[in-house]
JSON list of C-alpha atoms in Angstrom, two decimals:
[
{"chain": "A", "resi": 1, "resn": "UNK", "atom": "CA", "xyz": [-2.93, 7.62, -2.61]},
{"chain": "A", "resi": 2, "resn": "UNK", "atom": "CA", "xyz": [-0.08, 6.82, -4.65]},
{"chain": "A", "resi": 3, "resn": "UNK", "atom": "CA", "xyz": [-0.51, 5.07, -7.99]},
{"chain": "A", "resi": 4, "resn": "UNK", "atom": "CA", "xyz": [0.72, 2.30, -9.63]},
{"chain": "A", "resi": 5, "resn": "UNK", "atom": "CA", "xyz": [2.91, 1.63, -12.53]},
{"chain": "A", "resi": 6, "resn": "UNK", "atom": "CA", "xyz": [2.10, 3.53, -15.93]},
{"chain": "A", "resi": 7, "resn": "UNK", "atom": "CA", "xyz": [-0.38, 5.71, -14.05]},
{"chain": "A", "resi": 8, "resn": "UNK", "atom": "CA", "xyz": [-1.01, 8.83, -12.00]},
{"chain": "A", "resi": 9, "resn": "UNK", "atom": "CA", "xyz": [-2.88, 10.29, -9.40]},
{"chain": "A", "resi": 10, "resn": "UNK", "atom": "CA", "xyz": [-6.34, 10.87, -11.24]},
{"chain": "A", "resi": 11, "resn": "UNK", "atom": "CA", "xyz": [-6.10, 6.85, -12.37]},
{"chain": "A", "resi": 12, "resn": "UNK", "atom": "CA", "xyz": [-5.18, 6.18, -8.46]},
{"chain": "A", "resi": 13, "resn": "UNK", "atom": "CA", "xyz": [-8.44, 8.38, -7.43]},
{"chain": "A", "resi": 14, "resn": "UNK", "atom": "CA", "xyz": [-10.81, 6.15, -10.35]},
{"chain": "A", "resi": 15, "resn": "UNK", "atom": "CA", "xyz": [-8.80, 2.94, -9.61]},
{"chain": "A", "resi": 16, "resn": "UNK", "atom": "CA", "xyz": [-10.17, 3.14, -5.85]},
{"chain": "A", "resi": 17, "resn": "UNK", "atom": "CA", "xyz": [-13.19, 4.01, -7.10]},
{"chain": "A", "resi": 18, "resn": "UNK", "atom": "CA", "xyz": [-13.37, 7.62, -5.61]},
{"chain": "A", "resi": 19, "resn": "UNK", "atom": "CA", "xyz": [-13.86, 5.66, -2.19]},
{"chain": "A", "resi": 20, "resn": "UNK", "atom": "CA", "xyz": [-10.80, 7.75, -0.14]},
{"chain": "A", "resi": 21, "resn": "UNK", "atom": "CA", "xyz": [-12.86, 10.79, -1.40]},
{"chain": "A", "resi": 22, "resn": "UNK", "atom": "CA", "xyz": [-16.16, 9.71, -0.15]},
{"chain": "A", "resi": 23, "resn": "UNK", "atom": "CA", "xyz": [-14.37, 8.84, 3.11]},
{"chain": "A", "resi": 24, "resn": "UNK", "atom": "CA", "xyz": [-12.73, 12.40, 3.32]},
{"chain": "A", "resi": 25, "resn": "UNK", "atom": "CA", "xyz": [-15.89, 13.66, 3.35]},
{"chain": "A", "resi": 26, "resn": "UNK", "atom": "CA", "xyz": [-17.34, 11.73, 5.75]},
{"chain": "A", "resi": 27, "resn": "UNK", "atom": "CA", "xyz": [-14.32, 12.27, 8.08]},
{"chain": "A", "resi": 28, "resn": "UNK", "atom": "CA", "xyz": [-12.68, 15.29, 7.52]},
{"chain": "A", "resi": 29, "resn": "UNK", "atom": "CA", "xyz": [-9.50, 14.52, 5.98]},
{"chain": "A", "resi": 30, "resn": "UNK", "atom": "CA", "xyz": [-7.75, 15.16, 3.00]},
{"chain": "A", "resi": 31, "resn": "UNK", "atom": "CA", "xyz": [-6.95, 12.69, 0.13]},
{"chain": "A", "resi": 32, "resn": "UNK", "atom": "CA", "xyz": [-4.10, 13.47, -2.12]},
{"chain": "A", "resi": 33, "resn": "UNK", "atom": "CA", "xyz": [-3.25, 11.64, -5.19]},
{"chain": "A", "resi": 34, "resn": "UNK", "atom": "CA", "xyz": [0.23, 12.78, -6.27]},
{"chain": "A", "resi": 35, "resn": "UNK", "atom": "CA", "xyz": [1.66, 12.05, -10.02]},
{"chain": "A", "resi": 36, "resn": "UNK", "atom": "CA", "xyz": [4.98, 10.27, -9.94]},
{"chain": "A", "resi": 37, "resn": "UNK", "atom": "CA", "xyz": [7.74, 11.06, -12.29]},
{"chain": "A", "resi": 38, "resn": "UNK", "atom": "CA", "xyz": [7.09, 9.34, -15.51]},
{"chain": "A", "resi": 39, "resn": "UNK", "atom": "CA", "xyz": [4.16, 7.19, -14.27]},
{"chain": "A", "resi": 40, "resn": "UNK", "atom": "CA", "xyz": [6.30, 5.57, -11.63]},
{"chain": "A", "resi": 41, "resn": "UNK", "atom": "CA", "xyz": [7.39, 6.19, -8.08]},
{"chain": "A", "resi": 42, "resn": "UNK", "atom": "CA", "xyz": [10.96, 5.42, -7.06]},
{"chain": "A", "resi": 43, "resn": "UNK", "atom": "CA", "xyz": [10.71, 2.38, -4.78]},
{"chain": "A", "resi": 44, "resn": "UNK", "atom": "CA", "xyz": [13.10, 0.25, -3.39]},
{"chain": "A", "resi": 45, "resn": "UNK", "atom": "CA", "xyz": [13.24, -2.54, -5.78]},
{"chain": "A", "resi": 46, "resn": "UNK", "atom": "CA", "xyz": [16.71, -1.99, -7.01]},
{"chain": "A", "resi": 47, "resn": "UNK", "atom": "CA", "xyz": [16.73, -3.36, -10.77]},
{"chain": "A", "resi": 48, "resn": "UNK", "atom": "CA", "xyz": [13.51, -1.54, -11.53]},
{"chain": "A", "resi": 49, "resn": "UNK", "atom": "CA", "xyz": [13.68, -0.84, -15.10]},
{"chain": "A", "resi": 50, "resn": "UNK", "atom": "CA", "xyz": [11.51, 2.39, -15.26]},
{"chain": "A", "resi": 51, "resn": "UNK", "atom": "CA", "xyz": [13.13, 5.94, -15.27]},
{"chain": "A", "resi": 52, "resn": "UNK", "atom": "CA", "xyz": [11.81, 6.64, -11.47]},
{"chain": "A", "resi": 53, "resn": "UNK", "atom": "CA", "xyz": [14.19, 4.18, -10.48]},
{"chain": "A", "resi": 54, "resn": "UNK", "atom": "CA", "xyz": [16.73, 4.56, -13.19]},
{"chain": "A", "resi": 55, "resn": "UNK", "atom": "CA", "xyz": [17.41, 8.39, -12.51]},
{"chain": "A", "resi": 56, "resn": "UNK", "atom": "CA", "xyz": [16.99, 8.16, -8.87]},
{"chain": "A", "resi": 57, "resn": "UNK", "atom": "CA", "xyz": [14.24, 10.47, -8.45]},
{"chain": "A", "resi": 58, "resn": "UNK", "atom": "CA", "xyz": [13.85, 11.78, -4.62]},
{"chain": "A", "resi": 59, "resn": "UNK", "atom": "CA", "xyz": [10.44, 10.83, -4.13]},
{"chain": "A", "resi": 60, "resn": "UNK", "atom": "CA", "xyz": [10.94, 10.96, -0.50]},
{"chain": "A", "resi": 61, "resn": "UNK", "atom": "CA", "xyz": [11.78, 14.50, -0.42]},
{"chain": "A", "resi": 62, "resn": "UNK", "atom": "CA", "xyz": [9.15, 15.31, -3.21]},
{"chain": "A", "resi": 63, "resn": "UNK", "atom": "CA", "xyz": [6.54, 13.70, -0.83]},
{"chain": "A", "resi": 64, "resn": "UNK", "atom": "CA", "xyz": [7.78, 15.29, 2.03]},
{"chain": "A", "resi": 65, "resn": "UNK", "atom": "CA", "xyz": [7.84, 18.84, 0.34]},
{"chain": "A", "resi": 66, "resn": "UNK", "atom": "CA", "xyz": [4.14, 17.85, -0.24]},
{"chain": "A", "resi": 67, "resn": "UNK", "atom": "CA", "xyz": [3.22, 17.43, 3.37]},
{"chain": "A", "resi": 68, "resn": "UNK", "atom": "CA", "xyz": [4.82, 20.71, 4.10]},
{"chain": "A", "resi": 69, "resn": "UNK", "atom": "CA", "xyz": [2.32, 22.59, 1.56]},
{"chain": "A", "resi": 70, "resn": "UNK", "atom": "CA", "xyz": [-0.45, 20.66, 2.85]},
{"chain": "A", "resi": 71, "resn": "UNK", "atom": "CA", "xyz": [0.55, 21.80, 6.34]},
{"chain": "A", "resi": 72, "resn": "UNK", "atom": "CA", "xyz": [0.87, 25.30, 5.08]},
{"chain": "A", "resi": 73, "resn": "UNK", "atom": "CA", "xyz": [-1.82, 25.73, 2.90]},
{"chain": "A", "resi": 74, "resn": "UNK", "atom": "CA", "xyz": [-4.42, 23.70, 4.36]},
{"chain": "A", "resi": 75, "resn": "UNK", "atom": "CA", "xyz": [-3.35, 23.44, 8.44]},
{"chain": "A", "resi": 76, "resn": "UNK", "atom": "CA", "xyz": [-2.99, 19.46, 7.46]},
{"chain": "A", "resi": 77, "resn": "UNK", "atom": "CA", "xyz": [-1.66, 17.75, 11.25]},
{"chain": "A", "resi": 78, "resn": "UNK", "atom": "CA", "xyz": [1.95, 16.67, 9.97]},
{"chain": "A", "resi": 79, "resn": "UNK", "atom": "CA", "xyz": [2.15, 14.07, 12.62]},
{"chain": "A", "resi": 80, "resn": "UNK", "atom": "CA", "xyz": [-1.52, 12.79, 11.25]},
{"chain": "A", "resi": 81, "resn": "UNK", "atom": "CA", "xyz": [0.03, 12.11, 7.68]},
{"chain": "A", "resi": 82, "resn": "UNK", "atom": "CA", "xyz": [-1.04, 8.54, 6.11]},
{"chain": "A", "resi": 83, "resn": "UNK", "atom": "CA", "xyz": [0.16, 6.72, 2.99]},
{"chain": "A", "resi": 84, "resn": "UNK", "atom": "CA", "xyz": [-1.26, 4.06, 1.10]},
{"chain": "A", "resi": 85, "resn": "UNK", "atom": "CA", "xyz": [-0.28, 3.34, -2.14]},
{"chain": "A", "resi": 86, "resn": "UNK", "atom": "CA", "xyz": [-0.95, 0.28, -4.86]},
{"chain": "A", "resi": 87, "resn": "UNK", "atom": "CA", "xyz": [1.81, -2.00, -6.72]},
{"chain": "A", "resi": 88, "resn": "UNK", "atom": "CA", "xyz": [4.61, 0.32, -7.47]},
{"chain": "A", "resi": 89, "resn": "UNK", "atom": "CA", "xyz": [2.46, 2.95, -5.43]},
{"chain": "A", "resi": 90, "resn": "UNK", "atom": "CA", "xyz": [2.90, 0.41, -2.77]},
{"chain": "A", "resi": 91, "resn": "UNK", "atom": "CA", "xyz": [6.45, -0.14, -2.97]},
{"chain": "A", "resi": 92, "resn": "UNK", "atom": "CA", "xyz": [6.60, 3.65, -2.34]},
{"chain": "A", "resi": 93, "resn": "UNK", "atom": "CA", "xyz": [4.66, 3.60, 0.83]},
{"chain": "A", "resi": 94, "resn": "UNK", "atom": "CA", "xyz": [7.11, 0.87, 2.08]},
{"chain": "A", "resi": 95, "resn": "UNK", "atom": "CA", "xyz": [10.11, 3.03, 1.12]},
{"chain": "A", "resi": 96, "resn": "UNK", "atom": "CA", "xyz": [8.56, 5.61, 3.33]},
{"chain": "A", "resi": 97, "resn": "UNK", "atom": "CA", "xyz": [8.22, 3.43, 6.16]},
{"chain": "A", "resi": 98, "resn": "UNK", "atom": "CA", "xyz": [11.95, 2.47, 5.57]},
{"chain": "A", "resi": 99, "resn": "UNK", "atom": "CA", "xyz": [13.61, 5.76, 5.27]},
{"chain": "A", "resi": 100, "resn": "UNK", "atom": "CA", "xyz": [11.08, 8.45, 6.18]},
{"chain": "A", "resi": 101, "resn": "UNK", "atom": "CA", "xyz": [9.26, 7.02, 9.11]},
{"chain": "A", "resi": 102, "resn": "UNK", "atom": "CA", "xyz": [9.15, 10.89, 10.59]},
{"chain": "A", "resi": 103, "resn": "UNK", "atom": "CA", "xyz": [6.86, 11.73, 7.99]},
{"chain": "A", "resi": 104, "resn": "UNK", "atom": "CA", "xyz": [4.35, 9.36, 8.05]},
{"chain": "A", "resi": 105, "resn": "UNK", "atom": "CA", "xyz": [1.73, 7.85, 11.30]},
{"chain": "A", "resi": 106, "resn": "UNK", "atom": "CA", "xyz": [0.99, 5.06, 9.51]},
{"chain": "A", "resi": 107, "resn": "UNK", "atom": "CA", "xyz": [1.28, 2.85, 6.09]},
{"chain": "A", "resi": 108, "resn": "UNK", "atom": "CA", "xyz": [-0.91, 0.74, 4.10]},
{"chain": "A", "resi": 109, "resn": "UNK", "atom": "CA", "xyz": [0.75, -1.15, 1.11]},
{"chain": "A", "resi": 110, "resn": "UNK", "atom": "CA", "xyz": [-1.70, -2.79, -1.46]},
{"chain": "A", "resi": 111, "resn": "UNK", "atom": "CA", "xyz": [-0.94, -5.83, -3.92]},
{"chain": "A", "resi": 112, "resn": "UNK", "atom": "CA", "xyz": [2.75, -5.31, -2.92]},
{"chain": "A", "resi": 113, "resn": "UNK", "atom": "CA", "xyz": [5.52, -7.42, -1.29]},
{"chain": "A", "resi": 114, "resn": "UNK", "atom": "CA", "xyz": [8.92, -6.08, 0.20]},
{"chain": "A", "resi": 115, "resn": "UNK", "atom": "CA", "xyz": [11.58, -6.77, -1.91]},
{"chain": "A", "resi": 116, "resn": "UNK", "atom": "CA", "xyz": [13.99, -9.77, -0.87]},
{"chain": "A", "resi": 117, "resn": "UNK", "atom": "CA", "xyz": [17.64, -8.24, 0.37]},
{"chain": "A", "resi": 118, "resn": "UNK", "atom": "CA", "xyz": [19.33, -8.95, -3.06]},
{"chain": "A", "resi": 119, "resn": "UNK", "atom": "CA", "xyz": [16.44, -6.29, -4.88]},
{"chain": "A", "resi": 120, "resn": "UNK", "atom": "CA", "xyz": [16.53, -3.63, -1.76]},
{"chain": "A", "resi": 121, "resn": "UNK", "atom": "CA", "xyz": [17.42, -0.30, -2.87]},
{"chain": "A", "resi": 122, "resn": "UNK", "atom": "CA", "xyz": [16.30, 1.44, 0.03]},
{"chain": "A", "resi": 123, "resn": "UNK", "atom": "CA", "xyz": [18.03, 2.14, 3.74]},
{"chain": "A", "resi": 124, "resn": "UNK", "atom": "CA", "xyz": [16.04, 0.35, 6.59]},
{"chain": "A", "resi": 125, "resn": "UNK", "atom": "CA", "xyz": [16.02, 2.77, 9.49]},
{"chain": "A", "resi": 126, "resn": "UNK", "atom": "CA", "xyz": [15.03, -0.06, 11.53]},
{"chain": "A", "resi": 127, "resn": "UNK", "atom": "CA", "xyz": [12.39, 1.73, 13.18]},
{"chain": "A", "resi": 128, "resn": "UNK", "atom": "CA", "xyz": [8.85, 0.70, 13.76]},
{"chain": "A", "resi": 129, "resn": "UNK", "atom": "CA", "xyz": [6.04, 1.70, 11.46]},
{"chain": "A", "resi": 130, "resn": "UNK", "atom": "CA", "xyz": [2.34, 1.07, 11.83]},
{"chain": "A", "resi": 131, "resn": "UNK", "atom": "CA", "xyz": [1.57, -1.09, 8.75]},
{"chain": "A", "resi": 132, "resn": "UNK", "atom": "CA", "xyz": [-1.21, -2.94, 6.76]},
{"chain": "A", "resi": 133, "resn": "UNK", "atom": "CA", "xyz": [-0.85, -5.01, 4.17]},
{"chain": "A", "resi": 134, "resn": "UNK", "atom": "CA", "xyz": [-3.50, -5.56, 1.36]},
{"chain": "A", "resi": 135, "resn": "UNK", "atom": "CA", "xyz": [-2.65, -8.41, -1.02]},
{"chain": "A", "resi": 136, "resn": "UNK", "atom": "CA", "xyz": [-4.39, -11.27, -2.92]},
{"chain": "A", "resi": 137, "resn": "UNK", "atom": "CA", "xyz": [-3.95, -14.64, -2.70]},
{"chain": "A", "resi": 138, "resn": "UNK", "atom": "CA", "xyz": [-4.15, -15.22, -6.51]},
{"chain": "A", "resi": 139, "resn": "UNK", "atom": "CA", "xyz": [-2.23, -11.99, -7.52]},
{"chain": "A", "resi": 140, "resn": "UNK", "atom": "CA", "xyz": [-0.82, -12.88, -11.35]},
{"chain": "A", "resi": 141, "resn": "UNK", "atom": "CA", "xyz": [1.60, -10.17, -11.13]},
{"chain": "A", "resi": 142, "resn": "UNK", "atom": "CA", "xyz": [2.90, -9.62, -7.55]},
{"chain": "A", "resi": 143, "resn": "UNK", "atom": "CA", "xyz": [3.02, -13.49, -6.27]},
{"chain": "A", "resi": 144, "resn": "UNK", "atom": "CA", "xyz": [1.34, -13.70, -2.93]},
{"chain": "A", "resi": 145, "resn": "UNK", "atom": "CA", "xyz": [3.87, -16.63, -1.49]},
{"chain": "A", "resi": 146, "resn": "UNK", "atom": "CA", "xyz": [7.07, -14.62, -2.83]},
{"chain": "A", "resi": 147, "resn": "UNK", "atom": "CA", "xyz": [8.83, -14.69, -5.82]},
{"chain": "A", "resi": 148, "resn": "UNK", "atom": "CA", "xyz": [9.50, -13.10, -9.53]},
{"chain": "A", "resi": 149, "resn": "UNK", "atom": "CA", "xyz": [6.94, -10.02, -9.70]},
{"chain": "A", "resi": 150, "resn": "UNK", "atom": "CA", "xyz": [6.06, -10.22, -13.62]},
{"chain": "A", "resi": 151, "resn": "UNK", "atom": "CA", "xyz": [4.35, -7.34, -15.27]},
{"chain": "A", "resi": 152, "resn": "UNK", "atom": "CA", "xyz": [3.06, -9.02, -18.36]},
{"chain": "A", "resi": 153, "resn": "UNK", "atom": "CA", "xyz": [6.42, -10.27, -19.57]},
{"chain": "A", "resi": 154, "resn": "UNK", "atom": "CA", "xyz": [8.31, -7.55, -17.91]},
{"chain": "A", "resi": 155, "resn": "UNK", "atom": "CA", "xyz": [10.47, -8.92, -14.99]},
{"chain": "A", "resi": 156, "resn": "UNK", "atom": "CA", "xyz": [13.41, -6.16, -13.94]},
{"chain": "A", "resi": 157, "resn": "UNK", "atom": "CA", "xyz": [11.14, -5.56, -10.83]},
{"chain": "A", "resi": 158, "resn": "UNK", "atom": "CA", "xyz": [12.90, -8.45, -9.03]},
{"chain": "A", "resi": 159, "resn": "UNK", "atom": "CA", "xyz": [12.13, -10.96, -6.47]},
{"chain": "A", "resi": 160, "resn": "UNK", "atom": "CA", "xyz": [9.93, -10.47, -3.57]},
{"chain": "A", "resi": 161, "resn": "UNK", "atom": "CA", "xyz": [9.04, -11.59, -0.23]},
{"chain": "A", "resi": 162, "resn": "UNK", "atom": "CA", "xyz": [5.76, -13.16, 1.05]},
{"chain": "A", "resi": 163, "resn": "UNK", "atom": "CA", "xyz": [2.81, -11.31, 1.85]},
{"chain": "A", "resi": 164, "resn": "UNK", "atom": "CA", "xyz": [3.09, -13.11, 5.58]},
{"chain": "A", "resi": 165, "resn": "UNK", "atom": "CA", "xyz": [6.92, -12.66, 5.45]},
{"chain": "A", "resi": 166, "resn": "UNK", "atom": "CA", "xyz": [6.31, -9.21, 4.54]},
{"chain": "A", "resi": 167, "resn": "UNK", "atom": "CA", "xyz": [4.03, -8.53, 7.32]},
{"chain": "A", "resi": 168, "resn": "UNK", "atom": "CA", "xyz": [6.16, -10.13, 9.52]},
{"chain": "A", "resi": 169, "resn": "UNK", "atom": "CA", "xyz": [9.35, -8.06, 9.11]},
{"chain": "A", "resi": 170, "resn": "UNK", "atom": "CA", "xyz": [7.12, -4.92, 10.33]},
{"chain": "A", "resi": 171, "resn": "UNK", "atom": "CA", "xyz": [5.95, -6.94, 13.21]},
{"chain": "A", "resi": 172, "resn": "UNK", "atom": "CA", "xyz": [9.38, -8.11, 14.25]},
{"chain": "A", "resi": 173, "resn": "UNK", "atom": "CA", "xyz": [10.47, -4.41, 14.03]},
{"chain": "A", "resi": 174, "resn": "UNK", "atom": "CA", "xyz": [7.29, -3.55, 16.33]},
{"chain": "A", "resi": 175, "resn": "UNK", "atom": "CA", "xyz": [8.97, -6.11, 18.98]},
{"chain": "A", "resi": 176, "resn": "UNK", "atom": "CA", "xyz": [6.41, -9.16, 18.59]},
{"chain": "A", "resi": 177, "resn": "UNK", "atom": "CA", "xyz": [7.67, -12.68, 18.55]},
{"chain": "A", "resi": 178, "resn": "UNK", "atom": "CA", "xyz": [4.28, -14.56, 18.03]},
{"chain": "A", "resi": 179, "resn": "UNK", "atom": "CA", "xyz": [2.13, -15.36, 14.75]},
{"chain": "A", "resi": 180, "resn": "UNK", "atom": "CA", "xyz": [-0.31, -13.02, 15.15]},
{"chain": "A", "resi": 181, "resn": "UNK", "atom": "CA", "xyz": [-4.08, -13.32, 16.03]},
{"chain": "A", "resi": 182, "resn": "UNK", "atom": "CA", "xyz": [-5.50, -14.85, 13.02]},
{"chain": "A", "resi": 183, "resn": "UNK", "atom": "CA", "xyz": [-9.50, -13.62, 12.26]},
{"chain": "A", "resi": 184, "resn": "UNK", "atom": "CA", "xyz": [-11.53, -14.76, 9.38]},
{"chain": "A", "resi": 185, "resn": "UNK", "atom": "CA", "xyz": [-13.48, -11.52, 8.55]},
{"chain": "A", "resi": 186, "resn": "UNK", "atom": "CA", "xyz": [-17.62, -11.97, 7.68]},
{"chain": "A", "resi": 187, "resn": "UNK", "atom": "CA", "xyz": [-18.74, -12.42, 4.13]},
{"chain": "A", "resi": 188, "resn": "UNK", "atom": "CA", "xyz": [-20.42, -9.26, 3.03]},
{"chain": "A", "resi": 189, "resn": "UNK", "atom": "CA", "xyz": [-21.60, -10.71, -0.45]},
{"chain": "A", "resi": 190, "resn": "UNK", "atom": "CA", "xyz": [-22.71, -14.60, -0.57]},
{"chain": "A", "resi": 191, "resn": "UNK", "atom": "CA", "xyz": [-22.15, -14.71, -4.41]},
{"chain": "A", "resi": 192, "resn": "UNK", "atom": "CA", "xyz": [-18.73, -13.90, -4.34]},
{"chain": "A", "resi": 193, "resn": "UNK", "atom": "CA", "xyz": [-16.15, -16.42, -4.24]},
{"chain": "A", "resi": 194, "resn": "UNK", "atom": "CA", "xyz": [-13.38, -14.51, -2.58]},
{"chain": "A", "resi": 195, "resn": "UNK", "atom": "CA", "xyz": [-13.15, -14.15, 1.39]},
{"chain": "A", "resi": 196, "resn": "UNK", "atom": "CA", "xyz": [-10.99, -11.46, 3.88]},
{"chain": "A", "resi": 197, "resn": "UNK", "atom": "CA", "xyz": [-8.33, -13.21, 6.28]},
{"chain": "A", "resi": 198, "resn": "UNK", "atom": "CA", "xyz": [-7.04, -11.14, 8.97]},
{"chain": "A", "resi": 199, "resn": "UNK", "atom": "CA", "xyz": [-3.61, -11.47, 10.82]},
{"chain": "A", "resi": 200, "resn": "UNK", "atom": "CA", "xyz": [-3.14, -9.02, 13.64]},
{"chain": "A", "resi": 201, "resn": "UNK", "atom": "CA", "xyz": [-0.47, -8.03, 15.53]},
{"chain": "A", "resi": 202, "resn": "UNK", "atom": "CA", "xyz": [-1.17, -5.41, 18.05]},
{"chain": "A", "resi": 203, "resn": "UNK", "atom": "CA", "xyz": [-0.14, -4.75, 22.15]},
{"chain": "A", "resi": 204, "resn": "UNK", "atom": "CA", "xyz": [0.25, -2.25, 24.77]},
{"chain": "A", "resi": 205, "resn": "UNK", "atom": "CA", "xyz": [3.18, 0.04, 23.64]},
{"chain": "A", "resi": 206, "resn": "UNK", "atom": "CA", "xyz": [3.79, -1.21, 20.50]},
{"chain": "A", "resi": 207, "resn": "UNK", "atom": "CA", "xyz": [2.34, -0.01, 17.02]},
{"chain": "A", "resi": 208, "resn": "UNK", "atom": "CA", "xyz": [-0.05, -2.29, 15.29]},
{"chain": "A", "resi": 209, "resn": "UNK", "atom": "CA", "xyz": [0.56, -4.57, 12.23]},
{"chain": "A", "resi": 210, "resn": "UNK", "atom": "CA", "xyz": [-2.16, -6.03, 9.93]},
{"chain": "A", "resi": 211, "resn": "UNK", "atom": "CA", "xyz": [-2.26, -8.29, 6.92]},
{"chain": "A", "resi": 212, "resn": "UNK", "atom": "CA", "xyz": [-5.64, -8.66, 5.04]},
{"chain": "A", "resi": 213, "resn": "UNK", "atom": "CA", "xyz": [-5.29, -11.62, 2.44]},
{"chain": "A", "resi": 214, "resn": "UNK", "atom": "CA", "xyz": [-8.14, -11.34, -0.21]},
{"chain": "A", "resi": 215, "resn": "UNK", "atom": "CA", "xyz": [-8.16, -15.05, -0.55]},
{"chain": "A", "resi": 216, "resn": "UNK", "atom": "CA", "xyz": [-8.94, -15.59, -4.22]},
{"chain": "A", "resi": 217, "resn": "UNK", "atom": "CA", "xyz": [-8.21, -12.09, -5.16]},
{"chain": "A", "resi": 218, "resn": "UNK", "atom": "CA", "xyz": [-6.49, -10.62, -8.03]},
{"chain": "A", "resi": 219, "resn": "UNK", "atom": "CA", "xyz": [-4.08, -7.62, -8.53]},
{"chain": "A", "resi": 220, "resn": "UNK", "atom": "CA", "xyz": [-6.71, -5.45, -8.01]},
{"chain": "A", "resi": 221, "resn": "UNK", "atom": "CA", "xyz": [-8.57, -3.33, -5.43]},
{"chain": "A", "resi": 222, "resn": "UNK", "atom": "CA", "xyz": [-11.48, -4.55, -3.53]},
{"chain": "A", "resi": 223, "resn": "UNK", "atom": "CA", "xyz": [-15.02, -2.92, -4.05]},
{"chain": "A", "resi": 224, "resn": "UNK", "atom": "CA", "xyz": [-18.25, -3.65, -3.29]},
{"chain": "A", "resi": 225, "resn": "UNK", "atom": "CA", "xyz": [-19.79, -2.88, -6.46]},
{"chain": "A", "resi": 226, "resn": "UNK", "atom": "CA", "xyz": [-16.68, -2.42, -9.04]},
{"chain": "A", "resi": 227, "resn": "UNK", "atom": "CA", "xyz": [-14.17, -4.60, -10.67]},
{"chain": "A", "resi": 228, "resn": "UNK", "atom": "CA", "xyz": [-10.95, -4.31, -12.31]},
{"chain": "A", "resi": 229, "resn": "UNK", "atom": "CA", "xyz": [-10.00, -5.55, -15.60]},
{"chain": "A", "resi": 230, "resn": "UNK", "atom": "CA", "xyz": [-10.10, -9.31, -16.11]},
{"chain": "A", "resi": 231, "resn": "UNK", "atom": "CA", "xyz": [-6.07, -9.63, -16.49]},
{"chain": "A", "resi": 232, "resn": "UNK", "atom": "CA", "xyz": [-5.04, -8.48, -13.21]},
{"chain": "A", "resi": 233, "resn": "UNK", "atom": "CA", "xyz": [-7.43, -11.22, -11.66]},
{"chain": "A", "resi": 234, "resn": "UNK", "atom": "CA", "xyz": [-10.22, -11.41, -9.72]},
{"chain": "A", "resi": 235, "resn": "UNK", "atom": "CA", "xyz": [-12.08, -8.48, -7.76]},
{"chain": "A", "resi": 236, "resn": "UNK", "atom": "CA", "xyz": [-13.19, -9.12, -4.59]},
{"chain": "A", "resi": 237, "resn": "UNK", "atom": "CA", "xyz": [-16.69, -7.58, -3.43]},
{"chain": "A", "resi": 238, "resn": "UNK", "atom": "CA", "xyz": [-16.48, -8.46, 0.02]},
{"chain": "A", "resi": 239, "resn": "UNK", "atom": "CA", "xyz": [-15.15, -5.03, 1.14]},
{"chain": "A", "resi": 240, "resn": "UNK", "atom": "CA", "xyz": [-14.55, -1.53, -0.05]},
{"chain": "A", "resi": 241, "resn": "UNK", "atom": "CA", "xyz": [-10.35, -1.68, 0.33]},
{"chain": "A", "resi": 242, "resn": "UNK", "atom": "CA", "xyz": [-10.56, 2.21, 1.11]},
{"chain": "A", "resi": 243, "resn": "UNK", "atom": "CA", "xyz": [-12.73, 1.38, 4.29]},
{"chain": "A", "resi": 244, "resn": "UNK", "atom": "CA", "xyz": [-10.33, -1.32, 5.78]},
{"chain": "A", "resi": 245, "resn": "UNK", "atom": "CA", "xyz": [-7.45, 1.17, 4.88]},
{"chain": "A", "resi": 246, "resn": "UNK", "atom": "CA", "xyz": [-9.04, 3.65, 7.05]},
{"chain": "A", "resi": 247, "resn": "UNK", "atom": "CA", "xyz": [-10.06, 2.00, 9.84]},
{"chain": "A", "resi": 248, "resn": "UNK", "atom": "CA", "xyz": [-6.78, 0.85, 10.57]},
{"chain": "A", "resi": 249, "resn": "UNK", "atom": "CA", "xyz": [-5.36, 4.52, 10.04]},
{"chain": "A", "resi": 250, "resn": "UNK", "atom": "CA", "xyz": [-8.07, 6.55, 12.24]},
{"chain": "A", "resi": 251, "resn": "UNK", "atom": "CA", "xyz": [-7.29, 3.84, 15.48]},
{"chain": "A", "resi": 252, "resn": "UNK", "atom": "CA", "xyz": [-3.58, 4.81, 15.31]}
]
C-alpha cells in the first residue's frame, strides 16, 4: 500500500482507515506500508520536482527487494503480490506495471491518472497487467477528465490523461477493443451525494481491467464512515475503497 506525496507508510495506513489491516486479518494476506524516499515515490512524471524523481531513486528495485524479504521472512507467494497506492503512490503502481509487470499480480491506482506521452518518464514494457483505477470525478488535484495536475499551486507534476483514457490504455494492452461494460453500483448510503460507476473489461484468456468512478468524489479514499480533509474535495461514503480493491485482487 503506497502512500501519497508528502506522506509515509504510517499515513497510508491511517489514510485508508486501517481497512487493509482488517481485510488482511479476515482473508489471510499481509498488508505492507513502505516509506518512499523523502516522502515521495519516483513515479513516471518526468518533470516532478520532488527528490525521489530528481535523484532518480530506484523505487522499482527497492520494492523488488522488499518483496524478496517478505518471501524469505514470512513465506509469502511472490506470484501473489499486489500493489495499490494513493496519488503519488498510484503513480508508483503505474511504474511497477510499466517496468516490472513480473513483480505484481495486479495493480490498483487510486486518485491517479497516467501521464501523457510528453510527461512520461518510464519505459513501458507493453505487457498486459490486471489494473483497477479508482478516481473521483471532482478531484481538485488530479483532473478526472485529464489535464494539468495542480497540488495547491504546485504544477511540476505535469499533464495527465483522463481516467477513462488511463483505463483504456491497460484494456487495449490486454487485447480489448470495446468500450467496456458499464455498471452502476448500488447506493449503500442514501444520504451521501456521491455514487459509484464501474467500467469493466473482462474476457476469457485476458486480464481484467476496471475503472471505478466516484461520481462527485474528490482526491479522497472512499469509506463508509470517515472523511478526508475538505480541501481534498468530497469523500464518498458509498463503499470502502479497500474492499473494492481487494475484491478485484482476490478474483485474479
